[in-house]
Every structure is written in structure tokens, then in C-alpha cells.
Amino acid sequence: MIIHVQVSNQQKMHYLIELLKSMDFVERIKVDEEMQVNESTSTALSSKYWGAWRQNPLSIEEIDTEVNKMREEWD
């Protein structure tokens, strides 16, 4: 039997694969190449940039002000 699964959050795909692998009755798992998730993209963005965020001398309010200025320039 073949089951096709569409995943709404590609970053969580590895959890689904691990869950399926843990089931003793699953014979084989195959993920199409275009559907595979790169392990480097499965890390949360907050953890990826946390070090840079902590070293930023601007406060949250100052960053918010700068972002709003940029948004106004785009309009």
C-alpha cells in the first residue's frame, strides 16, 4: 500500500519521517527529492540569528522605529 502525504510545514518533515521509522510495521519510507527538507533549514531562525541579535546595540524599540522608517520609504 502507498500513502501520499502533503505536509503543510516542510520544516517539520523530519519529525514525520522519524515517527514513521519508529513503527515496526512500516517497511519502507521514500521521500521525493523535491519534497525533502534540508537539515540546515529545519533549525529555527531565532536560534540561527540569536548570537547576532544579542550583540546588536539597538533596543527593540529602536529596531522597531528603524523598520517602520524603511516601510514608509517603500510606500
GROMACS .gro file of C-alpha atoms in nm, residues 3 6 8 13 15 19 21 25 31 36 38 43 45 47-49 51-55 59 62-63 66 68 72 74:
model
   28
    3ILE     CA    1   0.015   0.662   0.103
    6GLN     CA    2   0.117   1.654   0.183
    8SER     CA    3   0.196   2.199   0.538
   13MET     CA    4   0.900   1.680   0.780
   15TYR     CA    5   0.957   1.456   1.266
   19LEU     CA    6   0.771   0.881   1.358
   21LYS     CA    7   1.055   0.486   1.108
   25PHE     CA    8   0.502  -0.238   1.052
   31VAL     CA    9   1.059   1.094   0.014
   36GLN     CA   10   1.297   1.658   0.115
   38ASN     CA   11   1.744   2.016   0.418
   43THR     CA   12   1.658   2.483   1.258
   45LEU     CA   13   1.553   3.111   1.259
   47SER     CA   14   1.835   3.008   1.710
   48LYS     CA   15   2.025   3.076   1.388
   49TYR     CA   16   2.042   3.452   1.445
   51GLY     CA   17   2.402   3.546   1.862
   52ALA     CA   18   2.376   3.840   1.621
   53TRP     CA   19   2.061   3.960   1.795
   54ARG     CA   20   2.230   3.964   2.135
   55GLN     CA   21   2.526   4.162   2.000
   59SER     CA   22   1.692   4.819   2.173
   62GLU     CA   23   1.490   5.137   1.820
   63ILE     CA   24   1.480   4.843   1.582
   66GLU     CA   25   1.407   5.171   1.201
   68ASN     CA   26   0.889   5.144   1.035
   72GLU     CA   27   0.745   5.425   0.500
   74TRP     CA   28   0.882   5.178   0.039
   0.00000   0.00000   0.00000
